[in-house]
Amino acid sequence: MTTDVLIRPETDADHDAIREVNRRAFGQDAEARLVEALRLGGHVCTSLVALHAGRVVGHILFSDLPIVTRTGNVPAVALAPMAVLPAFQKQGIGSALVRQGLEACRGQGQQVVVVLGHPHFYPRFGFSSELATRLESPYAGEAFMAVELTPGALHGVTGRVQYAPPFEALE
Ligand SMILES: CC(C)(COP(=O)(O)OP(=O)(O)OC[C@H]1O[C@@H](n2cnc3c(N)ncnc32)[C@H](O)[C@@H]1OP(=O)(O)O)[C@@H](O)C(=O)NCCC(=O)NCCS
């Protein structure tokens, strides 16, 4: 990373800054509202902020995303949304958020992470669209990717991912 950045879990005091980072990065309100709805609904597993000089400049969130199979639910999490303030993009902050976010998920015992994102960006962290083809989702295609935090976690698993209800409002 070219910028001096600290990454840590969000606190209540970060909520306004997280809203602003999402608004500015996406150029709209939808993702900021999604973050708040996921928090309110108790769907958040991990939410990290990136701080530069004490200011929140980046944010990443992971929420519950069970895989519904014929024999029961397999736990998994969705990476979404992720945002870095425009002036701080392309300096490695987003990558650091993904890496530390995946570590935090692993530390919680999560085994599978799913993302809908840029096919050029996420494979460097182990995400694969091929791995995700066994998962039924409203978002099939090369942008829909999965990574196993435990090797083989998706072995033999086929089912439908169930996004938390606030994602429906994003359509
Ligand atoms: C996506 C985002 C968080 C990446 O943050 P960042 O700090 O710039 O990321 P890094 O500096 O670690 O990496 C930059 C890489 O991200 C790639 N990238 C990731 N997502 C991208 C996207 N949606 N569009 C274009 N490029 C993207 C860039 O091509 C670049 O690749 P390179 O390393 O091969 O040049 C940031 O660009 C952003 O906030 N974008 C707007 C919001 C968004 O689209 N979020 C992702 C969807 S949830």
Short mmCIF file of N, CA and C and ligand atoms in Angstrom, two decimals:
data_model
loop_
_atom_site.label_atom_id
_atom_site.label_comp_id
_atom_site.label_asym_id
_atom_site.label_seq_id
_atom_site.Cartn_x
_atom_site.Cartn_y
_atom_site.Cartn_z
N MET A 1 0.84 -1.19 0.00
CA MET A 1 0.00 0.00 0.00
C MET A 1 0.88 1.25 0.00
N THR A 2 0.53 2.20 -0.84
CA THR A 2 1.35 3.41 -0.90
C THR A 2 0.98 4.39 0.22
N THR A 3 -0.22 4.27 0.75
CA THR A 3 -0.67 5.20 1.79
C THR A 3 -0.59 4.53 3.15
N ASP A 4 -0.33 5.32 4.17
CA ASP A 4 -0.26 4.80 5.53
C ASP A 4 -1.68 4.56 6.03
N VAL A 5 -2.06 3.31 6.12
CA VAL A 5 -3.46 2.98 6.42
C VAL A 5 -3.56 1.93 7.52
N LEU A 6 -4.51 2.14 8.42
CA LEU A 6 -4.80 1.16 9.47
C LEU A 6 -6.17 0.55 9.18
N ILE A 7 -6.26 -0.77 9.30
CA ILE A 7 -7.56 -1.43 9.09
C ILE A 7 -8.01 -2.05 10.41
N ARG A 8 -9.27 -1.78 10.77
CA ARG A 8 -9.81 -2.33 12.02
C ARG A 8 -11.31 -2.52 11.88
N PRO A 9 -11.95 -3.27 12.80
CA PRO A 9 -13.41 -3.43 12.76
C PRO A 9 -14.11 -2.08 12.95
N GLU A 10 -15.28 -1.94 12.34
CA GLU A 10 -16.04 -0.69 12.53
C GLU A 10 -16.52 -0.59 13.97
N THR A 11 -16.73 0.66 14.42
CA THR A 11 -17.36 0.91 15.71
C THR A 11 -18.58 1.80 15.45
N ASP A 12 -19.42 1.97 16.48
CA ASP A 12 -20.62 2.82 16.31
C ASP A 12 -20.23 4.22 15.84
N ALA A 13 -19.08 4.69 16.30
CA ALA A 13 -18.66 6.05 15.95
C ALA A 13 -18.30 6.19 14.47
N ASP A 14 -18.15 5.08 13.76
CA ASP A 14 -17.77 5.13 12.34
C ASP A 14 -18.96 5.20 11.39
N HIS A 15 -20.19 5.06 11.91
CA HIS A 15 -21.34 4.87 11.01
C HIS A 15 -21.51 6.00 9.99
N ASP A 16 -21.39 7.26 10.46
CA ASP A 16 -21.58 8.40 9.53
C ASP A 16 -20.50 8.38 8.46
N ALA A 17 -19.27 8.12 8.87
CA ALA A 17 -18.15 8.13 7.91
C ALA A 17 -18.29 6.98 6.91
N ILE A 18 -18.78 5.84 7.35
CA ILE A 18 -18.99 4.70 6.44
C ILE A 18 -20.05 5.05 5.40
N ARG A 19 -21.11 5.72 5.86
CA ARG A 19 -22.17 6.15 4.93
C ARG A 19 -21.57 7.05 3.85
N GLU A 20 -20.73 7.98 4.28
CA GLU A 20 -20.14 8.95 3.36
C GLU A 20 -19.18 8.27 2.37
N VAL A 21 -18.39 7.34 2.86
CA VAL A 21 -17.45 6.63 1.97
C VAL A 21 -18.23 5.86 0.89
N ASN A 22 -19.29 5.19 1.29
CA ASN A 22 -20.08 4.43 0.31
C ASN A 22 -20.76 5.37 -0.70
N ARG A 23 -21.32 6.47 -0.19
CA ARG A 23 -21.96 7.44 -1.09
C ARG A 23 -20.97 7.99 -2.11
N ARG A 24 -19.82 8.37 -1.63
CA ARG A 24 -18.84 9.01 -2.53
C ARG A 24 -18.25 7.99 -3.50
N ALA A 25 -17.99 6.79 -3.05
CA ALA A 25 -17.38 5.78 -3.93
C ALA A 25 -18.36 5.34 -5.01
N PHE A 26 -19.62 5.14 -4.63
CA PHE A 26 -20.60 4.63 -5.60
C PHE A 26 -21.32 5.75 -6.33
N GLY A 27 -21.23 6.99 -5.82
CA GLY A 27 -21.91 8.11 -6.46
C GLY A 27 -23.42 8.03 -6.35
N GLN A 28 -23.90 7.31 -5.34
CA GLN A 28 -25.34 7.16 -5.08
C GLN A 28 -25.53 6.68 -3.65
N ASP A 29 -26.80 6.64 -3.24
CA ASP A 29 -27.11 6.30 -1.83
C ASP A 29 -27.36 4.83 -1.57
N ALA A 30 -27.60 4.05 -2.64
CA ALA A 30 -28.13 2.69 -2.46
C ALA A 30 -27.23 1.82 -1.57
N GLU A 31 -25.92 1.87 -1.80
CA GLU A 31 -25.01 0.98 -1.04
C GLU A 31 -24.91 1.43 0.42
N ALA A 32 -24.93 2.76 0.64
CA ALA A 32 -24.90 3.27 2.02
C ALA A 32 -26.14 2.79 2.77
N ARG A 33 -27.28 2.81 2.07
CA ARG A 33 -28.52 2.34 2.70
C ARG A 33 -28.47 0.83 2.93
N LEU A 34 -27.87 0.11 1.99
CA LEU A 34 -27.73 -1.34 2.15
C LEU A 34 -26.93 -1.66 3.42
N VAL A 35 -25.81 -0.95 3.62
CA VAL A 35 -24.98 -1.18 4.80
C VAL A 35 -25.82 -0.99 6.07
N GLU A 36 -26.60 0.08 6.09
CA GLU A 36 -27.37 0.37 7.30
C GLU A 36 -28.47 -0.67 7.52
N ALA A 37 -29.10 -1.11 6.44
CA ALA A 37 -30.16 -2.11 6.56
C ALA A 37 -29.58 -3.46 7.02
N LEU A 38 -28.39 -3.80 6.50
CA LEU A 38 -27.76 -5.07 6.92
C LEU A 38 -27.40 -5.00 8.40
N ARG A 39 -26.91 -3.85 8.83
CA ARG A 39 -26.56 -3.68 10.25
C ARG A 39 -27.81 -3.78 11.12
N LEU A 40 -28.85 -3.07 10.73
CA LEU A 40 -30.11 -3.06 11.50
C LEU A 40 -30.73 -4.45 11.58
N GLY A 41 -30.62 -5.19 10.47
CA GLY A 41 -31.23 -6.52 10.42
C GLY A 41 -30.40 -7.59 11.10
N GLY A 42 -29.22 -7.22 11.59
CA GLY A 42 -28.37 -8.20 12.28
C GLY A 42 -27.72 -9.19 11.32
N HIS A 43 -27.51 -8.78 10.06
CA HIS A 43 -26.96 -9.70 9.05
C HIS A 43 -25.44 -9.60 8.91
N VAL A 44 -24.82 -8.61 9.58
CA VAL A 44 -23.39 -8.36 9.36
C VAL A 44 -22.52 -9.36 10.12
N CYS A 45 -21.57 -9.98 9.41
CA CYS A 45 -20.60 -10.87 10.07
C CYS A 45 -19.33 -10.10 10.37
N THR A 46 -18.85 -9.36 9.39
CA THR A 46 -17.60 -8.60 9.54
C THR A 46 -17.77 -7.27 8.81
N SER A 47 -17.36 -6.19 9.46
CA SER A 47 -17.36 -4.89 8.81
C SER A 47 -16.08 -4.17 9.24
N LEU A 48 -15.22 -3.89 8.27
CA LEU A 48 -13.92 -3.28 8.57
C LEU A 48 -13.83 -1.90 7.94
N VAL A 49 -13.10 -1.02 8.60
CA VAL A 49 -12.82 0.30 8.01
C VAL A 49 -11.31 0.44 7.81
N ALA A 50 -10.95 1.23 6.79
CA ALA A 50 -9.56 1.61 6.56
C ALA A 50 -9.43 3.07 6.96
N LEU A 51 -8.45 3.35 7.83
CA LEU A 51 -8.25 4.72 8.33
C LEU A 51 -6.94 5.28 7.80
N HIS A 52 -7.00 6.53 7.33
CA HIS A 52 -5.78 7.25 6.99
C HIS A 52 -5.81 8.55 7.79
N ALA A 53 -4.77 8.77 8.57
CA ALA A 53 -4.69 9.97 9.43
C ALA A 53 -5.96 10.11 10.26
N GLY A 54 -6.46 8.98 10.75
CA GLY A 54 -7.62 8.99 11.64
C GLY A 54 -8.95 9.13 10.93
N ARG A 55 -8.93 9.21 9.59
CA ARG A 55 -10.17 9.40 8.82
C ARG A 55 -10.54 8.10 8.11
N VAL A 56 -11.84 7.77 8.12
CA VAL A 56 -12.28 6.56 7.41
C VAL A 56 -12.23 6.84 5.90
N VAL A 57 -11.40 6.07 5.19
CA VAL A 57 -11.27 6.27 3.73
C VAL A 57 -11.71 5.02 2.96
N GLY A 58 -11.99 3.93 3.68
CA GLY A 58 -12.42 2.71 3.00
C GLY A 58 -13.25 1.85 3.93
N HIS A 59 -14.05 0.97 3.32
CA HIS A 59 -14.96 0.13 4.11
C HIS A 59 -15.24 -1.17 3.35
N ILE A 60 -15.37 -2.26 4.09
CA ILE A 60 -15.77 -3.54 3.49
C ILE A 60 -16.71 -4.25 4.46
N LEU A 61 -17.70 -4.93 3.90
CA LEU A 61 -18.69 -5.60 4.75
C LEU A 61 -18.95 -7.02 4.25
N PHE A 62 -19.13 -7.92 5.18
CA PHE A 62 -19.48 -9.32 4.88
C PHE A 62 -20.78 -9.64 5.63
N SER A 63 -21.73 -10.26 4.94
CA SER A 63 -22.99 -10.61 5.60
C SER A 63 -23.33 -12.08 5.35
N ASP A 64 -24.21 -12.59 6.21
CA ASP A 64 -24.62 -14.00 6.10
C ASP A 64 -25.26 -14.28 4.75
N LEU A 65 -24.87 -15.40 4.17
CA LEU A 65 -25.41 -15.79 2.86
C LEU A 65 -25.50 -17.32 2.84
N PRO A 66 -26.49 -17.89 3.55
CA PRO A 66 -26.54 -19.35 3.57
C PRO A 66 -26.73 -19.94 2.17
N ILE A 67 -26.13 -21.10 1.95
CA ILE A 67 -26.37 -21.85 0.72
C ILE A 67 -27.43 -22.89 1.06
N VAL A 68 -28.58 -22.74 0.42
CA VAL A 68 -29.70 -23.64 0.72
C VAL A 68 -29.57 -24.88 -0.16
N THR A 69 -29.35 -26.03 0.48
CA THR A 69 -29.21 -27.28 -0.28
C THR A 69 -30.35 -28.22 0.09
N ARG A 70 -30.44 -29.32 -0.64
CA ARG A 70 -31.54 -30.28 -0.38
C ARG A 70 -31.42 -30.91 1.00
N THR A 71 -30.19 -30.89 1.55
CA THR A 71 -29.99 -31.54 2.86
C THR A 71 -29.79 -30.53 3.99
N GLY A 72 -30.07 -29.26 3.71
CA GLY A 72 -29.92 -28.26 4.77
C GLY A 72 -29.07 -27.09 4.30
N ASN A 73 -28.88 -26.12 5.20
CA ASN A 73 -28.12 -24.93 4.84
C ASN A 73 -26.63 -25.11 5.10
N VAL A 74 -25.82 -24.65 4.13
CA VAL A 74 -24.37 -24.61 4.32
C VAL A 74 -24.03 -23.14 4.56
N PRO A 75 -23.37 -22.83 5.69
CA PRO A 75 -23.09 -21.42 5.97
C PRO A 75 -22.07 -20.82 5.00
N ALA A 76 -22.30 -19.58 4.61
CA ALA A 76 -21.36 -18.84 3.76
C ALA A 76 -21.61 -17.37 4.02
N VAL A 77 -20.72 -16.52 3.50
CA VAL A 77 -20.91 -15.07 3.66
C VAL A 77 -20.73 -14.38 2.31
N ALA A 78 -21.40 -13.24 2.17
CA ALA A 78 -21.28 -12.42 0.97
C ALA A 78 -20.37 -11.23 1.27
N LEU A 79 -19.45 -10.97 0.34
CA LEU A 79 -18.63 -9.75 0.43
C LEU A 79 -19.37 -8.67 -0.36
N ALA A 80 -19.93 -7.69 0.32
CA ALA A 80 -20.61 -6.57 -0.35
C ALA A 80 -21.24 -5.65 0.70
N PRO A 81 -21.15 -4.38 0.53
CA PRO A 81 -20.35 -3.73 -0.50
C PRO A 81 -18.93 -3.46 0.00
N MET A 82 -18.10 -2.98 -0.92
CA MET A 82 -16.75 -2.52 -0.56
C MET A 82 -16.58 -1.17 -1.24
N ALA A 83 -15.95 -0.23 -0.54
CA ALA A 83 -15.82 1.12 -1.09
C ALA A 83 -14.56 1.79 -0.56
N VAL A 84 -13.91 2.54 -1.44
CA VAL A 84 -12.75 3.36 -1.06
C VAL A 84 -13.02 4.76 -1.62
N LEU A 85 -12.79 5.79 -0.83
CA LEU A 85 -13.00 7.16 -1.31
C LEU A 85 -12.23 7.38 -2.61
N PRO A 86 -12.83 8.04 -3.60
CA PRO A 86 -12.18 8.19 -4.91
C PRO A 86 -10.73 8.68 -4.83
N ALA A 87 -10.44 9.62 -3.97
CA ALA A 87 -9.07 10.17 -3.89
C ALA A 87 -8.06 9.16 -3.36
N PHE A 88 -8.56 8.07 -2.77
CA PHE A 88 -7.66 7.07 -2.17
C PHE A 88 -7.65 5.76 -2.95
N GLN A 89 -8.35 5.73 -4.08
CA GLN A 89 -8.39 4.48 -4.86
C GLN A 89 -7.07 4.25 -5.58
N LYS A 90 -6.88 2.99 -6.00
CA LYS A 90 -5.67 2.57 -6.76
C LYS A 90 -4.39 2.72 -5.94
N GLN A 91 -4.51 2.61 -4.63
CA GLN A 91 -3.32 2.67 -3.78
C GLN A 91 -3.20 1.41 -2.93
N GLY A 92 -4.01 0.42 -3.24
CA GLY A 92 -3.91 -0.85 -2.54
C GLY A 92 -4.82 -0.97 -1.33
N ILE A 93 -5.62 0.06 -1.06
CA ILE A 93 -6.46 0.02 0.15
C ILE A 93 -7.58 -1.03 -0.01
N GLY A 94 -8.18 -1.06 -1.18
CA GLY A 94 -9.23 -2.06 -1.43
C GLY A 94 -8.69 -3.47 -1.27
N SER A 95 -7.50 -3.71 -1.82
CA SER A 95 -6.90 -5.04 -1.70
C SER A 95 -6.63 -5.40 -0.24
N ALA A 96 -6.13 -4.43 0.51
CA ALA A 96 -5.85 -4.70 1.93
C ALA A 96 -7.15 -5.00 2.68
N LEU A 97 -8.22 -4.30 2.32
CA LEU A 97 -9.52 -4.57 2.97
C LEU A 97 -10.00 -5.98 2.65
N VAL A 98 -9.83 -6.40 1.39
CA VAL A 98 -10.26 -7.76 1.03
C VAL A 98 -9.44 -8.78 1.82
N ARG A 99 -8.10 -8.61 1.80
CA ARG A 99 -7.24 -9.60 2.48
C ARG A 99 -7.57 -9.68 3.97
N GLN A 100 -7.66 -8.53 4.63
CA GLN A 100 -7.93 -8.57 6.07
C GLN A 100 -9.36 -9.01 6.35
N GLY A 101 -10.27 -8.67 5.45
CA GLY A 101 -11.65 -9.13 5.60
C GLY A 101 -11.74 -10.64 5.53
N LEU A 102 -11.02 -11.23 4.56
CA LEU A 102 -11.04 -12.70 4.44
C LEU A 102 -10.41 -13.34 5.68
N GLU A 103 -9.35 -12.72 6.19
CA GLU A 103 -8.71 -13.24 7.41
C GLU A 103 -9.69 -13.20 8.59
N ALA A 104 -10.42 -12.07 8.70
CA ALA A 104 -11.39 -11.94 9.80
C ALA A 104 -12.47 -13.00 9.67
N CYS A 105 -12.93 -13.24 8.44
CA CYS A 105 -13.96 -14.28 8.23
C CYS A 105 -13.42 -15.64 8.62
N ARG A 106 -12.16 -15.91 8.21
CA ARG A 106 -11.54 -17.20 8.55
C ARG A 106 -11.46 -17.33 10.07
N GLY A 107 -11.11 -16.26 10.72
CA GLY A 107 -11.00 -16.26 12.19
C GLY A 107 -12.32 -16.53 12.87
N GLN A 108 -13.41 -16.20 12.18
CA GLN A 108 -14.75 -16.48 12.75
C GLN A 108 -15.22 -17.88 12.43
N GLY A 109 -14.39 -18.61 11.69
CA GLY A 109 -14.78 -19.97 11.33
C GLY A 109 -15.58 -20.06 10.05
N GLN A 110 -15.68 -18.94 9.31
CA GLN A 110 -16.38 -18.99 8.02
C GLN A 110 -15.58 -19.84 7.05
N GLN A 111 -16.28 -20.53 6.15
CA GLN A 111 -15.57 -21.42 5.23
C GLN A 111 -15.69 -21.02 3.77
N VAL A 112 -16.73 -20.24 3.46
CA VAL A 112 -16.97 -19.87 2.06
C VAL A 112 -17.36 -18.40 1.98
N VAL A 113 -16.76 -17.68 1.02
CA VAL A 113 -17.13 -16.28 0.77
C VAL A 113 -17.52 -16.15 -0.70
N VAL A 114 -18.60 -15.43 -0.94
CA VAL A 114 -19.11 -15.22 -2.30
C VAL A 114 -19.10 -13.73 -2.60
N VAL A 115 -18.77 -13.39 -3.83
CA VAL A 115 -18.77 -11.97 -4.21
C VAL A 115 -19.37 -11.81 -5.60
N LEU A 116 -20.02 -10.69 -5.83
CA LEU A 116 -20.41 -10.30 -7.17
C LEU A 116 -19.56 -9.08 -7.46
N GLY A 117 -18.57 -9.23 -8.31
CA GLY A 117 -17.63 -8.11 -8.46
C GLY A 117 -16.83 -8.19 -9.74
N HIS A 118 -15.82 -7.34 -9.79
CA HIS A 118 -15.03 -7.19 -11.01
C HIS A 118 -14.20 -8.45 -11.24
N PRO A 119 -14.38 -9.14 -12.41
CA PRO A 119 -13.69 -10.41 -12.65
C PRO A 119 -12.17 -10.25 -12.76
N HIS A 120 -11.70 -9.01 -12.95
CA HIS A 120 -10.26 -8.75 -13.05
C HIS A 120 -9.63 -8.61 -11.66
N PHE A 121 -10.45 -8.25 -10.68
CA PHE A 121 -9.91 -7.88 -9.36
C PHE A 121 -9.90 -9.04 -8.37
N TYR A 122 -11.02 -9.74 -8.24
CA TYR A 122 -11.16 -10.69 -7.13
C TYR A 122 -10.39 -12.01 -7.26
N PRO A 123 -10.10 -12.49 -8.48
CA PRO A 123 -9.34 -13.76 -8.55
C PRO A 123 -7.98 -13.69 -7.85
N ARG A 124 -7.38 -12.52 -7.73
CA ARG A 124 -6.07 -12.41 -7.06
C ARG A 124 -6.15 -12.77 -5.57
N PHE A 125 -7.38 -12.80 -5.03
CA PHE A 125 -7.55 -13.19 -3.62
C PHE A 125 -8.06 -14.63 -3.51
N GLY A 126 -8.12 -15.32 -4.65
CA GLY A 126 -8.54 -16.72 -4.63
C GLY A 126 -9.96 -16.94 -5.11
N PHE A 127 -10.70 -15.86 -5.40
CA PHE A 127 -12.08 -16.03 -5.86
C PHE A 127 -12.10 -16.62 -7.26
N SER A 128 -13.09 -17.48 -7.50
CA SER A 128 -13.20 -18.16 -8.80
C SER A 128 -14.66 -18.21 -9.24
N SER A 129 -14.89 -17.83 -10.51
CA SER A 129 -16.26 -17.90 -11.02
C SER A 129 -16.62 -19.36 -11.30
N GLU A 130 -15.61 -20.16 -11.61
CA GLU A 130 -15.85 -21.58 -11.89
C GLU A 130 -16.39 -22.28 -10.63
N LEU A 131 -15.75 -21.94 -9.51
CA LEU A 131 -16.19 -22.53 -8.23
C LEU A 131 -17.64 -22.14 -7.91
N ALA A 132 -18.02 -20.93 -8.36
CA ALA A 132 -19.36 -20.44 -8.03
C ALA A 132 -20.44 -21.02 -8.93
N THR A 133 -20.04 -21.73 -10.02
CA THR A 133 -21.07 -22.22 -10.95
C THR A 133 -21.99 -23.25 -10.28
N ARG A 134 -21.51 -23.88 -9.21
CA ARG A 134 -22.37 -24.87 -8.53
C ARG A 134 -23.41 -24.18 -7.63
N LEU A 135 -23.30 -22.85 -7.52
CA LEU A 135 -24.24 -22.11 -6.67
C LEU A 135 -25.27 -21.40 -7.54
N GLU A 136 -26.52 -21.63 -7.20
CA GLU A 136 -27.59 -20.97 -7.93
C GLU A 136 -27.78 -19.59 -7.30
N SER A 137 -27.84 -18.57 -8.16
CA SER A 137 -27.91 -17.20 -7.64
C SER A 137 -28.62 -16.33 -8.65
N PRO A 138 -29.20 -15.21 -8.19
CA PRO A 138 -29.80 -14.29 -9.17
C PRO A 138 -28.73 -13.64 -10.04
N TYR A 139 -27.45 -13.81 -9.67
CA TYR A 139 -26.37 -13.09 -10.36
C TYR A 139 -25.35 -14.04 -11.01
N ALA A 140 -25.80 -15.01 -11.79
CA ALA A 140 -24.82 -15.93 -12.40
C ALA A 140 -23.96 -15.19 -13.43
N GLY A 141 -22.78 -15.75 -13.73
CA GLY A 141 -21.90 -15.13 -14.71
C GLY A 141 -20.50 -14.97 -14.16
N GLU A 142 -19.58 -14.40 -14.96
CA GLU A 142 -18.18 -14.36 -14.54
C GLU A 142 -17.95 -13.41 -13.36
N ALA A 143 -18.89 -12.51 -13.10
CA ALA A 143 -18.74 -11.59 -11.97
C ALA A 143 -19.13 -12.25 -10.65
N PHE A 144 -19.79 -13.41 -10.74
CA PHE A 144 -20.23 -14.11 -9.54
C PHE A 144 -19.17 -15.14 -9.18
N MET A 145 -18.49 -14.91 -8.05
CA MET A 145 -17.31 -15.72 -7.70
C MET A 145 -17.40 -16.19 -6.24
N ALA A 146 -16.65 -17.27 -5.97
CA ALA A 146 -16.61 -17.79 -4.60
C ALA A 146 -15.17 -18.17 -4.26
N VAL A 147 -14.86 -18.14 -2.97
CA VAL A 147 -13.56 -18.63 -2.50
C VAL A 147 -13.81 -19.53 -1.28
N GLU A 148 -13.05 -20.62 -1.23
CA GLU A 148 -13.13 -21.52 -0.07
C GLU A 148 -12.06 -21.08 0.93
N LEU A 149 -12.45 -20.73 2.14
CA LEU A 149 -11.47 -20.39 3.18
C LEU A 149 -10.90 -21.66 3.79
N THR A 150 -11.70 -22.72 3.72
CA THR A 150 -11.23 -24.06 4.05
C THR A 150 -11.22 -24.85 2.75
N PRO A 151 -10.05 -25.36 2.33
CA PRO A 151 -10.02 -26.08 1.05
C PRO A 151 -11.06 -27.20 1.02
N GLY A 152 -11.81 -27.26 -0.08
CA GLY A 152 -12.80 -28.33 -0.23
C GLY A 152 -14.14 -28.02 0.40
N ALA A 153 -14.30 -26.82 0.97
CA ALA A 153 -15.56 -26.51 1.68
C ALA A 153 -16.78 -26.61 0.78
N LEU A 154 -16.57 -26.37 -0.53
CA LEU A 154 -17.72 -26.44 -1.45
C LEU A 154 -17.79 -27.77 -2.18
N HIS A 155 -16.90 -28.68 -1.81
CA HIS A 155 -16.89 -29.98 -2.48
C HIS A 155 -18.24 -30.68 -2.27
N GLY A 156 -18.87 -31.04 -3.37
CA GLY A 156 -20.15 -31.75 -3.28
C GLY A 156 -21.33 -30.88 -2.89
N VAL A 157 -21.10 -29.58 -2.76
CA VAL A 157 -22.21 -28.69 -2.37
C VAL A 157 -22.85 -28.09 -3.62
N THR A 158 -24.14 -28.28 -3.79
CA THR A 158 -24.88 -27.54 -4.81
C THR A 158 -26.11 -26.99 -4.13
N GLY A 159 -26.42 -25.76 -4.43
CA GLY A 159 -27.58 -25.15 -3.79
C GLY A 159 -27.73 -23.70 -4.21
N ARG A 160 -28.66 -23.05 -3.58
CA ARG A 160 -29.02 -21.68 -3.94
C ARG A 160 -28.56 -20.73 -2.83
N VAL A 161 -27.84 -19.68 -3.20
CA VAL A 161 -27.42 -18.72 -2.18
C VAL A 161 -28.61 -17.82 -1.83
N GLN A 162 -28.72 -17.52 -0.55
CA GLN A 162 -29.86 -16.75 -0.07
C GLN A 162 -29.38 -15.43 0.50
N TYR A 163 -29.43 -14.39 -0.34
CA TYR A 163 -28.97 -13.08 0.12
C TYR A 163 -29.90 -12.55 1.21
N ALA A 164 -29.32 -11.78 2.14
CA ALA A 164 -30.12 -11.15 3.19
C ALA A 164 -31.14 -10.21 2.53
N PRO A 165 -32.35 -10.09 3.13
CA PRO A 165 -33.43 -9.32 2.50
C PRO A 165 -33.02 -7.90 2.04
N PRO A 166 -32.16 -7.16 2.75
CA PRO A 166 -31.84 -5.80 2.28
C PRO A 166 -31.24 -5.76 0.87
N PHE A 167 -30.66 -6.87 0.39
CA PHE A 167 -30.10 -6.86 -0.97
C PHE A 167 -31.20 -6.72 -2.02
N GLU A 168 -32.41 -7.16 -1.68
CA GLU A 168 -33.50 -7.07 -2.67
C GLU A 168 -33.81 -5.62 -3.02
N ALA A 169 -33.63 -4.71 -2.04
CA ALA A 169 -33.92 -3.30 -2.28
C ALA A 169 -32.90 -2.65 -3.20
N LEU A 170 -31.78 -3.36 -3.45
CA LEU A 170 -30.68 -2.79 -4.25
C LEU A 170 -30.95 -2.92 -5.74
N GLU A 171 -31.87 -3.82 -6.11
CA GLU A 171 -32.11 -4.09 -7.55
C GLU A 171 -32.43 -2.82 -8.30
C1 LIG B 1 -13.47 -1.30 -5.99
C2 LIG B 1 -12.65 -0.43 -5.03
C3 LIG B 1 -13.15 -0.63 -3.61
C4 LIG B 1 -11.18 -0.85 -5.14
O1 LIG B 1 -10.47 -0.10 -4.18
P1 LIG B 1 -8.96 0.35 -4.46
O2 LIG B 1 -8.41 0.85 -3.17
O3 LIG B 1 -8.91 1.25 -5.63
O4 LIG B 1 -8.31 -1.07 -4.83
P2 LIG B 1 -6.78 -1.41 -5.04
O5 LIG B 1 -5.98 -0.16 -5.14
O6 LIG B 1 -6.38 -2.39 -4.02
O7 LIG B 1 -6.83 -2.18 -6.41
C5 LIG B 1 -7.17 -1.48 -7.60
C6 LIG B 1 -7.63 -2.53 -8.58
O8 LIG B 1 -9.04 -2.70 -8.46
C7 LIG B 1 -9.60 -2.96 -9.72
N1 LIG B 1 -11.05 -2.84 -9.58
C8 LIG B 1 -11.73 -3.40 -8.58
N2 LIG B 1 -13.03 -3.21 -8.72
C9 LIG B 1 -13.21 -2.48 -9.79
C10 LIG B 1 -14.33 -1.95 -10.43
N3 LIG B 1 -15.58 -2.11 -9.94
N4 LIG B 1 -14.15 -1.23 -11.55
C11 LIG B 1 -12.92 -1.03 -12.03
N5 LIG B 1 -11.81 -1.53 -11.45
C12 LIG B 1 -11.95 -2.24 -10.34
C13 LIG B 1 -8.82 -2.01 -10.56
O9 LIG B 1 -8.87 -2.42 -11.90
C14 LIG B 1 -7.37 -2.19 -10.00
O10 LIG B 1 -6.76 -3.27 -10.64
P3 LIG B 1 -5.17 -3.32 -10.86
O11 LIG B 1 -4.58 -3.55 -9.48
O12 LIG B 1 -4.97 -4.50 -11.74
O13 LIG B 1 -4.78 -2.01 -11.45
C15 LIG B 1 -12.77 1.07 -5.41
O14 LIG B 1 -12.37 1.22 -6.76
C16 LIG B 1 -14.19 1.61 -5.26
O15 LIG B 1 -14.58 2.06 -4.19
N6 LIG B 1 -14.97 1.61 -6.36
C17 LIG B 1 -16.32 2.13 -6.34
C18 LIG B 1 -17.25 1.20 -5.59
C19 LIG B 1 -17.23 -0.22 -6.15
O16 LIG B 1 -17.34 -0.41 -7.35
N7 LIG B 1 -17.12 -1.22 -5.25
C20 LIG B 1 -16.99 -2.60 -5.62
C21 LIG B 1 -18.28 -3.25 -5.83
S1 LIG B 1 -19.02 -3.77 -4.28
#
